[in-house]
Coordinates of C-alpha atoms and ligand atoms in Angstrom, one line a residue:
M1 CA 113.4 224.3 110.6
A2 CA 112.3 225.8 113.8
H3 CA 109.6 227.4 115.6
T4 CA 108.1 229.4 117.6
V5 CA 105.4 229.8 118.8
V6 CA 104.2 233.8 120.3
I7 CA 100.3 233.5 122.4
F8 CA 98.7 236.4 123.1
G9 CA 96.2 236.4 125.2
A10 CA 98.7 233.4 127.2
S11 CA 97.4 233.9 130.3
G12 CA 93.4 232.7 129.1
D13 CA 91.1 230.3 129.3
L14 CA 92.1 229.4 125.5
T15 CA 95.8 228.8 126.3
S16 CA 95.1 227.2 129.8
R17 CA 92.9 224.2 128.3
K18 CA 93.2 224.0 124.6
L19 CA 96.8 225.7 123.6
I20 CA 99.1 224.5 125.4
P21 CA 97.5 221.0 126.0
A22 CA 97.2 220.5 121.8
L23 CA 100.6 221.7 121.6
Y24 CA 102.2 219.5 124.8
L25 CA 100.0 216.8 123.1
L26 CA 101.8 217.5 119.9
Y27 CA 105.1 217.1 121.7
Q28 CA 104.9 213.3 123.3
K29 CA 103.7 212.4 120.0
N30 CA 106.7 214.2 118.0
R31 CA 104.9 215.7 115.7
L32 CA 104.9 218.8 116.8
P33 CA 108.6 220.5 114.5
K34 CA 112.2 220.2 116.2
D35 CA 112.8 223.0 118.4
T36 CA 110.1 224.4 118.4
R37 CA 109.6 226.5 121.1
I38 CA 106.5 228.0 122.6
V39 CA 106.2 232.1 124.1
G40 CA 103.3 233.3 126.6
V41 CA 102.8 236.7 126.1
A42 CA 99.8 238.6 128.2
R43 CA 99.7 241.9 130.9
T44 CA 99.8 239.5 134.2
K45 CA 103.9 240.1 135.5
Y46 CA 104.6 236.4 135.7
S47 CA 108.2 234.7 134.9
A48 CA 108.6 232.1 132.8
E49 CA 108.9 229.8 135.9
A50 CA 105.3 231.0 137.8
W51 CA 104.1 230.4 133.9
R52 CA 105.1 227.1 133.7
E53 CA 104.1 226.3 137.3
E54 CA 100.2 226.7 136.6
L55 CA 100.0 225.7 133.5
T56 CA 102.2 222.7 134.8
A57 CA 98.6 222.2 136.8
T58 CA 96.3 222.7 134.3
T59 CA 98.3 220.3 131.5
Q60 CA 97.8 218.0 133.6
K61 CA 93.9 218.6 133.9
F62 CA 92.3 219.1 130.8
A63 CA 95.4 216.8 128.6
G64 CA 94.0 214.2 131.4
K65 CA 95.2 210.7 131.3
E66 CA 97.9 211.1 128.5
F67 CA 99.9 213.7 131.1
D68 CA 103.0 212.0 131.3
A69 CA 105.4 214.4 134.0
A70 CA 109.1 213.5 132.7
K71 CA 107.4 214.6 129.0
W72 CA 106.2 217.9 130.0
Q73 CA 109.3 218.7 132.1
A74 CA 111.0 218.0 129.5
F75 CA 108.0 220.0 126.6
A76 CA 107.8 222.9 129.6
A77 CA 111.5 223.7 129.0
N78 CA 110.5 225.5 125.7
V79 CA 108.2 227.3 127.1
F80 CA 109.0 231.3 127.9
Y81 CA 106.9 234.3 129.1
Q82 CA 107.4 237.5 128.5
P83 CA 105.0 239.9 130.2
G84 CA 103.3 242.9 127.7
D85 CA 99.9 245.3 127.0
I86 CA 98.7 244.9 123.8
D87 CA 98.4 248.7 123.7
K88 CA 101.9 249.9 123.6
V89 CA 103.8 249.7 121.3
E90 CA 106.6 249.7 123.2
D91 CA 105.9 246.2 125.0
F92 CA 106.1 244.3 121.1
Q93 CA 109.4 246.1 121.2
A94 CA 109.7 244.8 124.0
L95 CA 108.9 240.6 122.6
A96 CA 110.5 241.1 119.3
K97 CA 113.8 241.3 121.1
K98 CA 113.4 238.7 123.5
L99 CA 112.5 236.1 120.8
T100 CA 115.5 237.2 119.1
E101 CA 117.5 235.9 121.8
L102 CA 115.2 232.7 122.2
E103 CA 116.0 232.5 118.8
G104 CA 120.3 233.3 117.7
D105 CA 120.7 232.7 114.6
Q106 CA 118.9 230.5 113.0
P107 CA 116.1 231.4 111.1
T108 CA 113.2 230.4 112.3
T109 CA 108.9 229.8 111.5
R110 CA 107.2 231.5 113.6
L111 CA 102.9 231.3 115.0
Y112 CA 101.7 234.6 116.4
Y113 CA 98.0 233.7 118.3
L114 CA 96.1 235.3 118.3
A115 CA 93.9 234.8 121.9
T116 CA 92.2 238.0 123.5
A117 CA 89.5 239.7 123.1
P118 CA 87.7 240.6 120.2
S119 CA 88.5 244.1 120.7
L120 CA 91.9 243.8 120.4
Y121 CA 92.9 241.7 117.1
A122 CA 93.4 244.1 115.8
M123 CA 95.6 246.3 117.6
A124 CA 97.8 243.5 118.4
I125 CA 98.3 242.6 114.5
A126 CA 98.7 246.5 113.8
H127 CA 101.9 247.1 116.7
L128 CA 102.6 243.8 115.4
G129 CA 103.7 245.3 111.7
A130 CA 104.9 248.1 113.4
A131 CA 108.0 246.7 115.6
G132 CA 108.5 244.6 112.7
L133 CA 107.4 241.0 113.5
A134 CA 105.4 240.3 110.7
D135 CA 109.4 241.1 108.7
E136 CA 110.0 237.4 106.9
S137 CA 113.5 238.4 105.8
R138 CA 115.1 235.6 107.9
G139 CA 112.4 233.3 108.5
V140 CA 107.7 232.5 107.9
R141 CA 105.6 234.6 109.8
R142 CA 102.0 234.1 110.1
V143 CA 99.1 235.2 112.3
V144 CA 96.1 232.7 114.4
I145 CA 93.2 234.8 114.7
E146 CA 89.7 233.4 116.8
K147 CA 86.4 234.4 116.2
P148 CA 84.4 235.8 115.9
F149 CA 86.4 237.6 113.0
G150 CA 84.3 241.0 113.7
T151 CA 80.5 240.9 114.8
D152 CA 78.9 242.2 111.2
L153 CA 80.3 242.9 107.0
K154 CA 81.0 245.8 107.5
T155 CA 84.1 244.6 111.1
A156 CA 84.9 242.1 109.4
Q157 CA 86.0 243.7 106.4
E158 CA 87.3 247.3 108.9
L159 CA 89.0 243.8 110.1
N160 CA 90.8 242.2 106.6
K161 CA 91.5 245.6 105.9
S162 CA 93.9 245.9 108.8
T163 CA 95.2 242.6 109.0
H164 CA 95.7 242.9 105.4
Q165 CA 98.8 245.7 105.9
V166 CA 100.8 244.2 108.0
F167 CA 100.0 240.3 107.3
S168 CA 99.9 239.2 103.0
E169 CA 96.9 236.5 102.9
K170 CA 99.0 233.4 102.4
Q171 CA 100.0 234.3 106.6
V172 CA 96.7 234.7 108.0
Y173 CA 94.3 231.5 109.3
R174 CA 91.2 232.6 110.4
I175 CA 90.5 229.7 112.9
D176 CA 87.2 227.3 113.3
H177 CA 87.8 224.6 115.7
Y178 CA 85.5 223.2 114.7
L179 CA 87.4 222.3 111.2
G180 CA 89.7 220.2 113.6
K181 CA 88.0 217.6 114.8
E182 CA 87.4 214.1 113.2
T183 CA 84.6 213.2 111.8
V184 CA 84.0 217.1 110.2
Q185 CA 86.9 216.4 108.1
N186 CA 85.6 212.2 107.7
I187 CA 82.5 214.1 106.4
L188 CA 84.7 214.9 102.8
V189 CA 85.8 211.6 103.9
L190 CA 83.2 210.5 103.9
R191 CA 81.8 212.6 101.1
F192 CA 84.7 212.7 99.0
A193 CA 86.8 209.3 98.5
N194 CA 83.7 206.3 98.4
S195 CA 81.8 206.9 95.0
I196 CA 78.5 204.9 96.9
F197 CA 77.0 208.5 98.2
E198 CA 77.9 210.2 95.6
P199 CA 74.2 210.0 93.0
L200 CA 72.2 210.0 95.9
W201 CA 73.7 213.5 97.9
N202 CA 71.1 216.2 95.8
R203 CA 67.1 217.8 95.3
R204 CA 66.5 214.5 93.7
Y205 CA 66.7 211.8 96.2
I206 CA 67.9 213.5 100.4
D207 CA 64.5 215.2 101.3
H208 CA 66.2 218.0 103.4
V209 CA 69.5 218.1 105.8
Q210 CA 69.8 219.4 109.6
I211 CA 72.5 220.0 111.3
T212 CA 72.3 220.5 115.1
V213 CA 74.7 221.0 117.9
A214 CA 72.6 221.0 121.1
E215 CA 75.1 221.3 124.1
E216 CA 73.7 221.4 128.1
V217 CA 76.9 223.4 129.0
D218 CA 75.2 227.4 129.7
V219 CA 76.5 230.4 129.2
G220 CA 78.6 230.2 132.5
R221 CA 81.1 232.6 133.5
R222 CA 81.4 234.3 130.4
A223 CA 78.4 236.2 130.1
G224 CA 80.4 239.8 129.3
Y225 CA 80.8 238.0 124.8
Y226 CA 78.1 235.9 124.9
D227 CA 75.3 238.9 126.1
H228 CA 76.6 240.1 123.1
A229 CA 77.4 238.0 120.9
G230 CA 74.1 235.3 121.6
V231 CA 74.5 232.1 119.5
L232 CA 73.8 233.9 116.1
R233 CA 77.2 235.6 116.5
D234 CA 79.0 232.8 118.8
M235 CA 77.7 229.1 116.6
F236 CA 76.3 229.6 113.5
Q237 CA 78.1 232.6 111.2
N238 CA 80.9 229.4 111.7
H239 CA 80.4 226.4 113.5
L240 CA 76.8 225.7 111.7
L241 CA 77.9 227.4 108.6
Q242 CA 81.0 225.2 108.1
L243 CA 79.7 222.6 108.6
A244 CA 76.6 224.1 106.0
M245 CA 79.2 224.6 103.7
I246 CA 81.2 221.2 103.9
M247 CA 77.8 219.0 104.0
A248 CA 77.6 220.6 100.3
M249 CA 79.8 221.4 98.5
E250 CA 81.5 219.8 95.6
C251 CA 84.2 218.2 95.3
P252 CA 88.1 219.8 94.6
N253 CA 90.2 219.3 91.8
R254 CA 92.3 218.9 94.7
F255 CA 92.6 218.6 98.6
S256 CA 94.5 222.6 99.5
A257 CA 93.7 225.5 99.9
E258 CA 92.5 227.7 97.6
F259 CA 90.4 224.2 95.3
V260 CA 89.2 222.9 99.3
R261 CA 87.3 227.7 99.8
D262 CA 86.8 228.0 96.7
E263 CA 84.2 225.4 97.2
K264 CA 83.3 226.1 100.1
L265 CA 82.8 229.8 98.9
K266 CA 80.7 228.9 96.2
V267 CA 78.6 227.3 98.5
L268 CA 77.7 230.1 100.9
R269 CA 77.8 232.4 98.2
A270 CA 74.8 230.1 97.0
I271 CA 72.6 231.0 100.4
K272 CA 69.7 232.6 99.5
P273 CA 69.4 235.7 102.6
L274 CA 67.1 235.6 104.4
A275 CA 64.8 239.0 103.9
G276 CA 61.2 240.2 105.2
A277 CA 58.7 237.7 105.7
D278 CA 61.4 235.3 105.5
F279 CA 62.2 235.6 109.6
A280 CA 59.3 234.8 110.6
R281 CA 59.0 232.0 109.1
D282 CA 62.2 230.5 108.7
T283 CA 64.3 231.5 111.8
I284 CA 63.1 230.6 115.5
R285 CA 65.5 232.5 118.3
G286 CA 64.8 231.1 121.8
Q287 CA 66.4 232.1 125.0
Y288 CA 67.1 229.0 128.3
E289 CA 65.3 229.6 131.3
G290 CA 67.2 231.7 133.8
Y291 CA 69.8 232.8 131.1
R292 CA 68.7 236.0 132.3
E293 CA 69.8 235.7 136.5
A294 CA 73.3 234.9 135.0
E295 CA 76.6 237.3 136.3
G296 CA 76.8 239.1 133.6
V297 CA 73.8 239.0 131.2
A298 CA 70.9 242.8 130.8
P299 CA 68.6 241.6 133.5
D300 CA 66.0 242.7 130.5
S301 CA 69.0 240.3 127.2
Q302 CA 66.8 239.1 124.5
T303 CA 69.7 237.6 123.7
A304 CA 69.2 234.3 121.4
T305 CA 70.8 231.6 123.1
F306 CA 69.0 228.8 120.8
A307 CA 68.1 229.1 117.3
V308 CA 66.6 227.7 114.1
L309 CA 67.3 228.4 110.7
K310 CA 65.9 227.2 107.6
L311 CA 68.3 228.4 104.9
H312 CA 67.8 227.0 100.9
I313 CA 71.2 227.2 98.6
E314 CA 69.8 227.6 95.5
N315 CA 71.9 226.1 92.8
W316 CA 71.4 223.3 91.0
R317 CA 72.6 220.6 93.2
W318 CA 70.5 222.0 96.4
Q319 CA 67.4 224.0 95.2
G320 CA 64.3 222.7 97.0
V321 CA 66.1 220.5 100.3
P322 CA 66.1 222.9 103.1
F323 CA 69.2 222.8 105.5
Y324 CA 67.6 222.9 108.9
L325 CA 70.3 224.1 111.0
R326 CA 70.6 224.4 115.1
S327 CA 72.1 225.7 118.3
G328 CA 71.1 226.2 121.9
K329 CA 73.3 225.9 124.7
A330 CA 71.7 224.2 128.1
M331 CA 69.6 221.4 126.2
S332 CA 68.4 219.1 127.6
C333 CA 71.2 217.0 126.2
R334 CA 75.1 217.0 123.8
T335 CA 74.3 216.6 121.2
S336 CA 76.3 217.6 117.9
Q337 CA 75.2 215.9 114.4
I338 CA 73.7 215.8 111.1
V339 CA 70.7 213.7 109.4
I340 CA 70.1 213.5 105.9
Q341 CA 67.4 212.7 105.6
F342 CA 65.9 211.6 102.3
R343 CA 62.7 211.6 100.7
P344 CA 60.4 208.1 100.7
P345 CA 60.7 205.5 97.3
P346 CA 58.3 207.1 95.3
V347 CA 55.7 204.5 95.9
M348 CA 55.4 202.0 98.7
V349 CA 53.8 198.8 97.5
F350 CA 54.2 197.0 101.3
S351 CA 51.2 197.9 103.4
E352 CA 51.3 196.3 106.5
G353 CA 48.5 199.0 108.2
N354 CA 50.0 200.9 111.2
R355 CA 51.2 197.6 112.2
S356 CA 54.5 198.9 109.9
Q357 CA 56.7 201.9 110.3
H358 CA 57.4 203.3 107.3
E359 CA 60.8 205.7 108.3
P360 CA 62.8 207.0 105.7
N361 CA 66.4 205.9 105.6
K362 CA 68.5 208.7 107.8
L363 CA 72.3 209.3 107.2
V364 CA 73.2 210.3 110.6
I365 CA 76.7 211.7 110.9
Q366 CA 77.2 211.7 114.8
I367 CA 79.8 214.2 115.0
Q368 CA 80.4 213.5 119.5
P369 CA 80.2 212.5 121.7
D370 CA 79.9 208.7 120.4
E371 CA 82.0 209.4 116.9
G372 CA 79.7 207.8 114.3
I373 CA 78.0 207.3 111.1
Q374 CA 74.7 205.2 111.3
L375 CA 72.2 204.5 107.7
H376 CA 68.8 204.1 109.1
F377 CA 66.9 201.7 106.9
Q378 CA 63.4 198.7 106.2
T379 CA 63.9 195.4 107.1
K380 CA 61.2 193.6 106.7
V381 CA 60.4 191.3 110.3
P382 CA 60.7 187.9 109.8
D383 CA 57.6 185.3 110.1
A384 CA 55.0 188.9 110.5
G385 CA 54.0 188.3 107.1
M386 CA 55.3 192.2 105.4
R387 CA 55.6 193.5 108.3
L388 CA 58.3 196.6 108.1
T389 CA 60.4 198.3 110.7
T390 CA 63.4 200.6 110.6
A391 CA 67.1 198.6 111.6
D392 CA 70.5 199.9 111.3
L393 CA 74.2 199.8 110.0
D394 CA 76.2 201.2 113.3
F395 CA 79.9 202.7 112.7
R396 CA 81.6 204.4 115.2
F397 CA 85.3 205.5 116.1
A398 CA 85.0 204.2 119.2
R399 CA 84.7 200.4 118.7
E400 CA 86.7 201.0 115.2
F401 CA 90.2 202.7 116.2
T402 CA 92.1 202.6 119.6
G403 CA 93.1 205.8 121.7
T404 CA 91.5 209.1 122.1
M405 CA 89.6 211.1 119.9
P406 CA 92.2 214.3 119.4
D407 CA 90.8 217.3 120.1
S408 CA 90.4 220.1 117.6
Y409 CA 93.7 222.5 118.1
Q410 CA 95.6 219.8 117.9
R411 CA 95.5 218.7 113.8
L412 CA 94.7 223.0 113.9
L413 CA 98.1 224.1 115.1
L414 CA 99.7 221.7 113.3
D415 CA 98.9 222.8 110.5
A416 CA 99.2 226.3 110.3
M417 CA 102.7 225.5 111.9
N418 CA 103.0 223.0 108.8
G419 CA 101.6 226.7 106.2
D420 CA 98.6 224.8 104.7
A421 CA 95.2 226.3 105.3
S422 CA 93.2 224.2 104.3
L423 CA 91.4 223.6 107.1
F424 CA 91.2 227.8 108.1
A425 CA 88.9 230.7 106.6
R426 CA 89.7 232.9 104.2
S427 CA 89.6 236.8 103.9
D428 CA 86.1 236.2 101.5
E429 CA 84.5 233.1 103.5
V430 CA 84.1 235.0 106.9
E431 CA 83.3 238.0 104.7
T432 CA 80.4 236.0 103.1
A433 CA 79.7 234.1 105.7
Ligands
BG6_1 C1 83.1 228.3 121.2 C2 82.2 229.4 121.8 O1 83.9 228.1 119.7 O2 82.5 226.7 121.3 C3 81.3 228.1 122.5 O3 82.1 230.1 122.0 C4 80.6 226.8 122.3 O4 80.2 228.8 123.3 C5 82.2 226.7 121.7 O5 80.8 226.2 123.9 C6 81.4 224.8 121.2 O6 82.8 223.9 121.2 P1 82.6 221.8 121.1 O7 83.8 221.8 120.5 O8 82.8 222.2 122.5 O9 81.6 221.9 120.6

């Protein structure tokens, strides 16, 4: 089956940094369905040639050493451009005509990727509908919607409602790029393809869970968006909650979209909502020094660039095990990791005074960089009485496997093209989150 990927917001950062490099690398690895073409849509009046030329430079930069000039040329021959304004329904009609020309009589699966400003999602979807572009009589039509999906419950519900007026839920792919990360999918494998962790994965043995996404980068040139979003909408409502759900969920009956999403939703629903005094006790908000001087930030901005939440998941598995979620920009180092800290032994029988370290057991899932998993445990120091120290078992992807870690958009774009929604958020999930 032929495929057309239509990218709205073609002149934006996401398109050049992530989407085009991901599609190109999929092509290079022979993973892109045969007969896939890409059509960029944005307001800029480019020709296809001018857009290709710009993408050649950006893809070379972002695909790095994997870039191959000859393969790129072959890929770029199937890259097209159509100027268009999301506000104008007639531009969507022109797009419909262009797509019919390109696709000819061949039934074609289409993926509409909304990489525009979030304020344009509802309009883009309405105009796709009005121009007949959601109609599936000549092939499957799917739409990918980037985060943030609304800014609160009400706006998320409204966006779901207006989306469903045009696309049925099975046509909608709400993307969270954290779910495309190899190390995040590997949490599912660690938990559900091994039997040794499951008996320990509960309140009886786990003291608490820490989920940290620390970024070294600051707000950069994104203040226009970020100063309204802040770290809670930018990172917590989506990426950090996804990590929490994957850590806490029950094993789905099968690895398929509905089963996985049902289990994730149950976790969200079990999180005790914060109320009243909880905010003072269980949350911290912060702002990095210099944030208010960044271009586009209000001089008296109260936007948080750092936050910590202590969440309580009230079900049989997790009651009494706090999940600490924290994230911030402009931190001293870049690290995303999950620490599962186990309870201490009920009685410590080895006592060598303060020469011994009695560190609790920890399982550390390193999401990025230095992707891997470490297990910290106590061991005896040889020839030193019963003195103990902490040692670890250390698994690293880079040591175990060759090749570079693929960017998360490769997996997610391919899944959306193939109609696998397991790693995408469902409407009830985004509303609950
Ligand atoms: C994005 C946020 O969704 O995720 C950015 O909008 C953040 O602010 C980014 O920097 C982090 O993604 P990653 O993959 O670099 O951890």
